[in-house]
Short mmCIF file of C-alpha atoms in Angstrom, two decimals:
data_model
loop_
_atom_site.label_atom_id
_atom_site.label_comp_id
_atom_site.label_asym_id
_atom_site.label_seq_id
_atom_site.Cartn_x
_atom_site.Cartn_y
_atom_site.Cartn_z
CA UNK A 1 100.51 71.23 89.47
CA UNK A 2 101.90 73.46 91.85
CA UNK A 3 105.05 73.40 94.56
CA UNK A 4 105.32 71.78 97.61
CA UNK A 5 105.91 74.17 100.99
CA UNK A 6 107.05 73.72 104.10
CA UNK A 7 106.60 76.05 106.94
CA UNK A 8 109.42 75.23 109.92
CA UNK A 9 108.46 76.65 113.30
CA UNK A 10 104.65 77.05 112.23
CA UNK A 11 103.56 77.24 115.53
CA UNK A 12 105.32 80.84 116.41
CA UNK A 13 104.12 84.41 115.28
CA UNK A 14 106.37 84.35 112.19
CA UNK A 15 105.46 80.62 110.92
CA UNK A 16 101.70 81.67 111.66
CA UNK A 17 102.25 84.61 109.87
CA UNK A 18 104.04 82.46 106.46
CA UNK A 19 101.42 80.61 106.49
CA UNK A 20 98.67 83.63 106.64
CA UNK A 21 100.73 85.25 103.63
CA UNK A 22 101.36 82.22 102.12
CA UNK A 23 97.53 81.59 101.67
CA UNK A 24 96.64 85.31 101.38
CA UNK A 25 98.86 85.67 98.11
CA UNK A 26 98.02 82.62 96.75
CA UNK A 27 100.99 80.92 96.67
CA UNK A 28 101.04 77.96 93.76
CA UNK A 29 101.31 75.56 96.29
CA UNK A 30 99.81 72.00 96.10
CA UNK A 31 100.57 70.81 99.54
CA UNK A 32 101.70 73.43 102.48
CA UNK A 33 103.48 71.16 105.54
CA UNK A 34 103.53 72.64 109.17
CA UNK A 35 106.98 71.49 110.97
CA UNK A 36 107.39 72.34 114.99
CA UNK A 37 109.30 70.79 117.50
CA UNK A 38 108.28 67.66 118.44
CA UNK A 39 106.19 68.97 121.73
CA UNK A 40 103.87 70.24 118.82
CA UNK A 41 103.62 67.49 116.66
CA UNK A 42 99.68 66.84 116.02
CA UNK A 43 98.51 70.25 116.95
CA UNK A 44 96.43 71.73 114.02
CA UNK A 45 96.66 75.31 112.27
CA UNK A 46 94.73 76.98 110.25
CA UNK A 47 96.02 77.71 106.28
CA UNK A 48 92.67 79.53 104.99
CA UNK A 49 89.36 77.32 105.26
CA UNK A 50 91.84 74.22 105.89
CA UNK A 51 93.44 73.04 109.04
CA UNK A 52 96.94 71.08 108.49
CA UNK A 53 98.20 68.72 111.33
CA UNK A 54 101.92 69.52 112.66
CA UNK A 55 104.81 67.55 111.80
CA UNK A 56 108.19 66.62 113.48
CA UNK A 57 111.09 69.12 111.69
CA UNK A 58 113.33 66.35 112.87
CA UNK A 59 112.05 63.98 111.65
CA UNK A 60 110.76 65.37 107.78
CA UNK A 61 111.71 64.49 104.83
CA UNK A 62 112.90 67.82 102.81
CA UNK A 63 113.16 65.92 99.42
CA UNK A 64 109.29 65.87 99.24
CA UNK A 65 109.03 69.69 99.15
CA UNK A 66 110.44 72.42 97.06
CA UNK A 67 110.74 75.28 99.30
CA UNK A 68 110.88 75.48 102.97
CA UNK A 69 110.68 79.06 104.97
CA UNK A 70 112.17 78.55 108.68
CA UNK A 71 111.38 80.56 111.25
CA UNK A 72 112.49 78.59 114.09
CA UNK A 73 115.61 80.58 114.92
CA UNK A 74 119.64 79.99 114.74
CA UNK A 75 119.52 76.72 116.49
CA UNK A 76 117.23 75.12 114.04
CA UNK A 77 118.62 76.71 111.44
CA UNK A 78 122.05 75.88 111.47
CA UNK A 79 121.51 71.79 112.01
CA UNK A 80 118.61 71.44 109.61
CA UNK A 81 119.44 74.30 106.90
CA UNK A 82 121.94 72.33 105.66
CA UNK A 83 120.19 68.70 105.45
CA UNK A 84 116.71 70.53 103.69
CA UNK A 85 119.08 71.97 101.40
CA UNK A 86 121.00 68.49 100.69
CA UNK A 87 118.04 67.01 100.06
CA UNK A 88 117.03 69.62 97.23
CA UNK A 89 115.07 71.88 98.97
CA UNK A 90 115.56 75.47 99.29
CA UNK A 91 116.01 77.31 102.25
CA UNK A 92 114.06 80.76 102.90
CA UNK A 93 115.77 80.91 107.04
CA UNK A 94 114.53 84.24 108.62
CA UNK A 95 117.18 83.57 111.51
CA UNK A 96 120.26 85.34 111.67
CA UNK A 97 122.55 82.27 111.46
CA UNK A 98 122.95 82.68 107.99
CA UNK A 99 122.93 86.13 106.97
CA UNK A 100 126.47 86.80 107.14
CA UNK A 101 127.81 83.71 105.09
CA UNK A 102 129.61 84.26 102.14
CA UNK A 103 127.50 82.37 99.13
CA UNK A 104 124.20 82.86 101.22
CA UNK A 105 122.48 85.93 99.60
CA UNK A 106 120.56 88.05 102.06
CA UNK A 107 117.59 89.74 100.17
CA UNK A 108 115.00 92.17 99.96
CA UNK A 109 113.34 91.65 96.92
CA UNK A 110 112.51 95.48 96.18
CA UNK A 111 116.35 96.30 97.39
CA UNK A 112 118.89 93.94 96.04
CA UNK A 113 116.48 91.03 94.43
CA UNK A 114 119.29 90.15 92.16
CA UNK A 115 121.38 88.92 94.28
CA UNK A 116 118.72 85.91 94.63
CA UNK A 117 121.08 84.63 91.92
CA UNK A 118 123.53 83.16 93.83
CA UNK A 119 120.70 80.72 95.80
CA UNK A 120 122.24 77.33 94.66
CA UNK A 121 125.42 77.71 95.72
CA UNK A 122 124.07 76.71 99.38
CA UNK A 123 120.53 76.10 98.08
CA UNK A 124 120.18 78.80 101.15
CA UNK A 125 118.94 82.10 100.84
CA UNK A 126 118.82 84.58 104.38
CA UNK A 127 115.75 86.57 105.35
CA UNK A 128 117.38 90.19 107.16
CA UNK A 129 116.67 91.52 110.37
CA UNK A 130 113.10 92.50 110.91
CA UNK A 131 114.61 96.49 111.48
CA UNK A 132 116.69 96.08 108.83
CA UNK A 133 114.30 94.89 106.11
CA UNK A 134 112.24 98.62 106.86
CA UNK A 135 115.19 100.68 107.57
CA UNK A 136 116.46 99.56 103.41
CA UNK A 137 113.33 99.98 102.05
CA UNK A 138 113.27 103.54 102.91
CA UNK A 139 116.88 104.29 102.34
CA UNK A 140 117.11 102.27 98.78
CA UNK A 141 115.10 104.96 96.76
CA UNK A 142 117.27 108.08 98.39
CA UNK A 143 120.50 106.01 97.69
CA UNK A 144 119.46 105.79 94.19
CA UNK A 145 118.90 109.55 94.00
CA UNK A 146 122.33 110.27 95.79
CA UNK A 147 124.28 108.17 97.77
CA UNK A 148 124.36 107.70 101.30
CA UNK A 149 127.59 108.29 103.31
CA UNK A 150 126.12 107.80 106.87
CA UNK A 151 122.93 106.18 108.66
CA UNK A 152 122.44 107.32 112.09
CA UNK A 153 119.30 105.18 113.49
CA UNK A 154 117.36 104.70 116.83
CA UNK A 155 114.72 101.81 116.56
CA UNK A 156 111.51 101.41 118.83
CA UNK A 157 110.76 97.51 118.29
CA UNK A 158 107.49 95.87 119.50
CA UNK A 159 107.83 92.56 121.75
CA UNK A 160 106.62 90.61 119.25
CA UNK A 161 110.41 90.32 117.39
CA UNK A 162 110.90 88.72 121.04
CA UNK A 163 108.19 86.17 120.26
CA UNK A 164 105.25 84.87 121.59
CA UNK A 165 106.31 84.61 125.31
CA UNK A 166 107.39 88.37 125.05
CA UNK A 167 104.37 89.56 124.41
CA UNK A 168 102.60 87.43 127.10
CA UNK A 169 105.04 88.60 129.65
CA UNK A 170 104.08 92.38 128.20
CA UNK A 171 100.42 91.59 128.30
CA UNK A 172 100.83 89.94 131.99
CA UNK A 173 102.70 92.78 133.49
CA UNK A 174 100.75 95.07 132.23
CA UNK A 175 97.45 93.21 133.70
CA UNK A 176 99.03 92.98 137.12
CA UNK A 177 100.39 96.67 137.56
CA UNK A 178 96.92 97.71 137.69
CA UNK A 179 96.27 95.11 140.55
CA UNK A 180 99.45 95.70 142.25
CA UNK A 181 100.69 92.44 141.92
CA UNK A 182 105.53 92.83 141.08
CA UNK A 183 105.96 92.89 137.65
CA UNK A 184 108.07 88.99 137.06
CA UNK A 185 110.63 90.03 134.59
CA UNK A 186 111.26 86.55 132.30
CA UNK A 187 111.88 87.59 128.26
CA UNK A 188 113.51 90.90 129.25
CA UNK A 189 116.08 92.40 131.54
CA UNK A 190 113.99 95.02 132.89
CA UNK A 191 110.35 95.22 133.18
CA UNK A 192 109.02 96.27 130.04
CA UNK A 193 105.19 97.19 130.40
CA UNK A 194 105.06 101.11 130.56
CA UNK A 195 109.18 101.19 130.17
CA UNK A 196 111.69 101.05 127.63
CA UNK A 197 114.92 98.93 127.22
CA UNK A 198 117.91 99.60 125.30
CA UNK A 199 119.13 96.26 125.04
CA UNK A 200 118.13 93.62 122.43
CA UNK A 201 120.28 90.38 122.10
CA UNK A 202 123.86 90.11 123.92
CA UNK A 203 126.52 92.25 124.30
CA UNK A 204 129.50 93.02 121.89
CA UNK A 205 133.25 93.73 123.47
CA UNK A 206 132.86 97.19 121.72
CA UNK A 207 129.40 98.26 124.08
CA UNK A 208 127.24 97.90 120.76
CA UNK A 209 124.13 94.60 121.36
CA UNK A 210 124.30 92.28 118.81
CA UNK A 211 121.02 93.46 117.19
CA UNK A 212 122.64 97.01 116.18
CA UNK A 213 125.70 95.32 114.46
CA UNK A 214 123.14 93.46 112.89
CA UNK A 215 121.83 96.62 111.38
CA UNK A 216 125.02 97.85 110.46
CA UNK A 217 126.14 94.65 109.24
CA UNK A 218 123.02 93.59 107.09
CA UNK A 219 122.46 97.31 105.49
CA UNK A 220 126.16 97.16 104.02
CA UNK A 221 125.79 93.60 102.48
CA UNK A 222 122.38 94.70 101.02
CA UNK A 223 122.62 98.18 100.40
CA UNK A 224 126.40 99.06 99.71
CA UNK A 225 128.88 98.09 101.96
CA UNK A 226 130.52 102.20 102.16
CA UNK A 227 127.59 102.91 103.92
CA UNK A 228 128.69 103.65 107.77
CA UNK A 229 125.59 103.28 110.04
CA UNK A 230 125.42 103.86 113.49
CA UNK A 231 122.40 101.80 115.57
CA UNK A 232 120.82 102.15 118.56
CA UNK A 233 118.50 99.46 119.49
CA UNK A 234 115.33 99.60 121.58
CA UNK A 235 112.60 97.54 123.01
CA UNK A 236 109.58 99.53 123.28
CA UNK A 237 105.99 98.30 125.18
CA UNK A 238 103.64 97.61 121.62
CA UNK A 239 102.83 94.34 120.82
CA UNK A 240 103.18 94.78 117.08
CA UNK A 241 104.94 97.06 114.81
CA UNK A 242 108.33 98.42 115.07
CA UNK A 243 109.57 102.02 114.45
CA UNK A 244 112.53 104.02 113.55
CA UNK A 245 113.98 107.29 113.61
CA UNK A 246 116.79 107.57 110.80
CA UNK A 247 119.12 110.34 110.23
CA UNK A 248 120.74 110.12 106.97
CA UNK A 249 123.93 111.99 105.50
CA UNK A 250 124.54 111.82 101.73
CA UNK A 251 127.52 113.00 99.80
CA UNK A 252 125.33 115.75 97.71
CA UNK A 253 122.16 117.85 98.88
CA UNK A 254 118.54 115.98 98.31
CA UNK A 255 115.62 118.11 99.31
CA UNK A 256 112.73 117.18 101.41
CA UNK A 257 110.83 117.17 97.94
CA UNK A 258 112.84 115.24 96.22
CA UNK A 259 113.15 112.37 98.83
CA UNK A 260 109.59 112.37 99.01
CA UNK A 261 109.12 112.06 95.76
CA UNK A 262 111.69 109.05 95.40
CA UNK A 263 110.06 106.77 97.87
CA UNK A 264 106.34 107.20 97.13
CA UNK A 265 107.86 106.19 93.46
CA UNK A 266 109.23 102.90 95.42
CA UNK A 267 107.60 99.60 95.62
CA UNK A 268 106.45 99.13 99.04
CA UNK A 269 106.59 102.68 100.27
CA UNK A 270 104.16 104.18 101.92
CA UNK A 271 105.00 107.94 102.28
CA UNK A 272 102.24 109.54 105.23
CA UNK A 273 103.95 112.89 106.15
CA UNK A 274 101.45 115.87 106.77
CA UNK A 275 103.08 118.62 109.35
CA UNK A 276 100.02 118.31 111.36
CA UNK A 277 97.70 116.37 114.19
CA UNK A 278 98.13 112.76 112.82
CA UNK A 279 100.11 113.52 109.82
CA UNK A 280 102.06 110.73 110.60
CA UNK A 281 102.17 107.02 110.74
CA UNK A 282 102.92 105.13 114.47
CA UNK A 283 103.51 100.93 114.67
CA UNK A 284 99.44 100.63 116.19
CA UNK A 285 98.15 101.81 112.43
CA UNK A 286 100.25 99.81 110.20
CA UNK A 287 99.63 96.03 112.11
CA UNK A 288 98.68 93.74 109.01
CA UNK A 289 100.37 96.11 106.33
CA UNK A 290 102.30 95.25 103.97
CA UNK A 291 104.41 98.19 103.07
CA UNK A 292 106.76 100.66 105.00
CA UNK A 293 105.40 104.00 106.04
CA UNK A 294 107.94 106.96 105.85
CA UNK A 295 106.78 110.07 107.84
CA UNK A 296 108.04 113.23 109.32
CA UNK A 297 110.67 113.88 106.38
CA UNK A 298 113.07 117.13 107.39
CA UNK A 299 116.48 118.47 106.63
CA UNK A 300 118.99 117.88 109.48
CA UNK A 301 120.70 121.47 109.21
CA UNK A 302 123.65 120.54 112.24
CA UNK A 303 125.45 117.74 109.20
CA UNK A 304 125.73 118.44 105.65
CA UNK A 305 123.33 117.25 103.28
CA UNK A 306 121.33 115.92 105.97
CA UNK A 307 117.95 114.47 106.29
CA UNK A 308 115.59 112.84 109.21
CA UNK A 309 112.98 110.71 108.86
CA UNK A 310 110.45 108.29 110.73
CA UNK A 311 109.64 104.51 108.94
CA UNK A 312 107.30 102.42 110.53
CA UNK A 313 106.43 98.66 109.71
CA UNK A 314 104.94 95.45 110.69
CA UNK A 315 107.65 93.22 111.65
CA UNK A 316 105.80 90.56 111.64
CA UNK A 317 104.56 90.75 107.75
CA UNK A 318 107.47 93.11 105.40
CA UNK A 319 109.31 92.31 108.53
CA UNK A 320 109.73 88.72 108.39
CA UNK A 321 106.98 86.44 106.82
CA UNK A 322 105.90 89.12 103.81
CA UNK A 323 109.91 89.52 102.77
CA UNK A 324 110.51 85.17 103.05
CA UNK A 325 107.07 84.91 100.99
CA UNK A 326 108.12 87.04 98.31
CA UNK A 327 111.63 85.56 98.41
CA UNK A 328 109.63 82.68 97.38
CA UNK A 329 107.52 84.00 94.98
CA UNK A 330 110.55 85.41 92.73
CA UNK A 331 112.04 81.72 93.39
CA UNK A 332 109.24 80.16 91.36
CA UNK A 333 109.07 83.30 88.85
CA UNK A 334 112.25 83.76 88.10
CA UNK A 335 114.65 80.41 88.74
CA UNK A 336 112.67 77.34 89.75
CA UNK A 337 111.29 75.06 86.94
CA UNK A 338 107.68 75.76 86.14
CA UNK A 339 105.09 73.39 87.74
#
């Protein structure tokens, strides 16, 4: 016997992706469900050497399942959450609605996997921000050796956090610059093939976009919540992998050696950092990895007890559906009853 899954919003690049983990880790799962919208109902996808028809999310019935992992963003999330959750299920979202609710633990399972603890008081459990899930991993290992006062961090994020139709509209401007046809600007503000735009989500009253308090938000409910960070978000032209550039303060000195040392040590750490042609690790290399990739480690001499670094990830597996998988797989481990 093993537990019933549901995928919700199978049909975008993070649902395909749950359900590539899902099969690649070999999940104890008996049955795997594929929930869309109802414009996809009856399409089929492919879970290893098996294809499984999509389903109405409307429509399902959450008691017949165990664990569902939504990916079908805020709107979804914050209607059907709640009635999975009712109905028994638990709730793996990897939207933002719910990262910020008190009784909803946000988790990282290498970072702060104990706070999975508090799952049934909402039978809910938040997946972070793609940025944010990389940007801990790296950081949890040197907060252990000293902590962190301040995070100062510019991100270069692929389309594909945008979805599917951002990286069309990437692949299609691209295509038609070379033909001269006007780049048609749809998923972005600006063009974005050979360009990059500082602007990802809304606006805040205080000038910062919605996906840096994100950042700033999600690090101190994971992390520790004295932590001051400072984001700046971008959107860079890769279809796949984002990358950041963090500058890190802590309240006594850490050496380059000793930081190094501390995150190789780290499950799901990658550290890549040779001081010479290709001694480093960029978002086209690490597409269908699933660790972090720390490079270009150096003491910041203009702050005290500074350090700079480069981290570089797959957002769509550690990102997103790697981080909501392993949510699930310290569910069954640690608190669900054994099938």
């Amino acid at each position: 016997m093993g537990y019933k899954i549901a995928v919700v919003g199978a049909t975008g690049n993070v649902g395909r992706e749950m359900l590539n983990t899902l099969e690649e880790r070999q999940f104890p799962a008996d049955e795997i469900f594929a929930l869309a919208s109802s414009r996809s109902v009856g399409r089929e996808l492919d879970y290893g050497d098996k294809e499984i028809k999509v389903v109405d999310a409307a429509t399902f019935d959450f008691s017949k399942v165990d664990i569902a992992l939504f990916s079908a963003g805020g709107t979804t999330a914050k209607t059907l959450a709640p009635k999975a959750a009712a109905a028994g299920c638990v709730v793996i979202d990897n939207s933002s609605y719910w990262r910020m609710e008190p009784g909803v633990p946000l988790v990282v399972p290498e970072v702060n996997g104990a706070a999975l603890a508090g799952y049934a008081k909402k039978n809910i459990i938040a997946n972070p921000n793609c940025s944010t899930i990389q940007m801990v991993m790296a950081l949890k290992p040197l907060h252990d050796l000293q902590p962190i006062k301040r995070v100062v961090v510019a991100t270069y994020q692929s389309v594909s956090g945008a979805g599917r139709l951002a990286m069309d509209e990437l692949f299609n401007q691209t295509k038609g610059i070379y033909v001269n046809d006007l780049p048609v600007k749809e998923q972005f503000t600006k063009q974005i093939a050979f360009n990059v735009i500082p602007h990802i989500d809304e606006f805040m009253d205080d000038g910062a976009t919605r996906e840096e308090w994100k950042m700033t938000a999600e690090t101190r409910k994971i992390l520790d919540p004295d932590i001051a960070v400072h984001a700046t978000c971008v959107r860079v032209p890769v279809f796949v992998g984002h990358a950041e550039a963090i500058n890190i303060e802590f309240e006594q000195p850490v050496t380059v050696e000793e930081a190094r040392k501390a995150m190789k040590a780290f499950p799901g750490v990658s550290v890549v950092d040779y001081r010479q042609d290709e001694g480093y690790v960029t978002p086209q290399e690490v597409q269908g990895e699933d660790n972090v990739f720390v490079s270009r480690v150096r003491k910041d001499p203009t702050v005290e007890n500074g350090l700079s670094l480069w981290c570089v990830g797959d957002n769509l597996r550690k990102g997103a559906a790697l981080n909501a998988v392993q949510i699930a797989e310290m569910l069954v481990a640690e608190y669900l009853p054994k099938k």
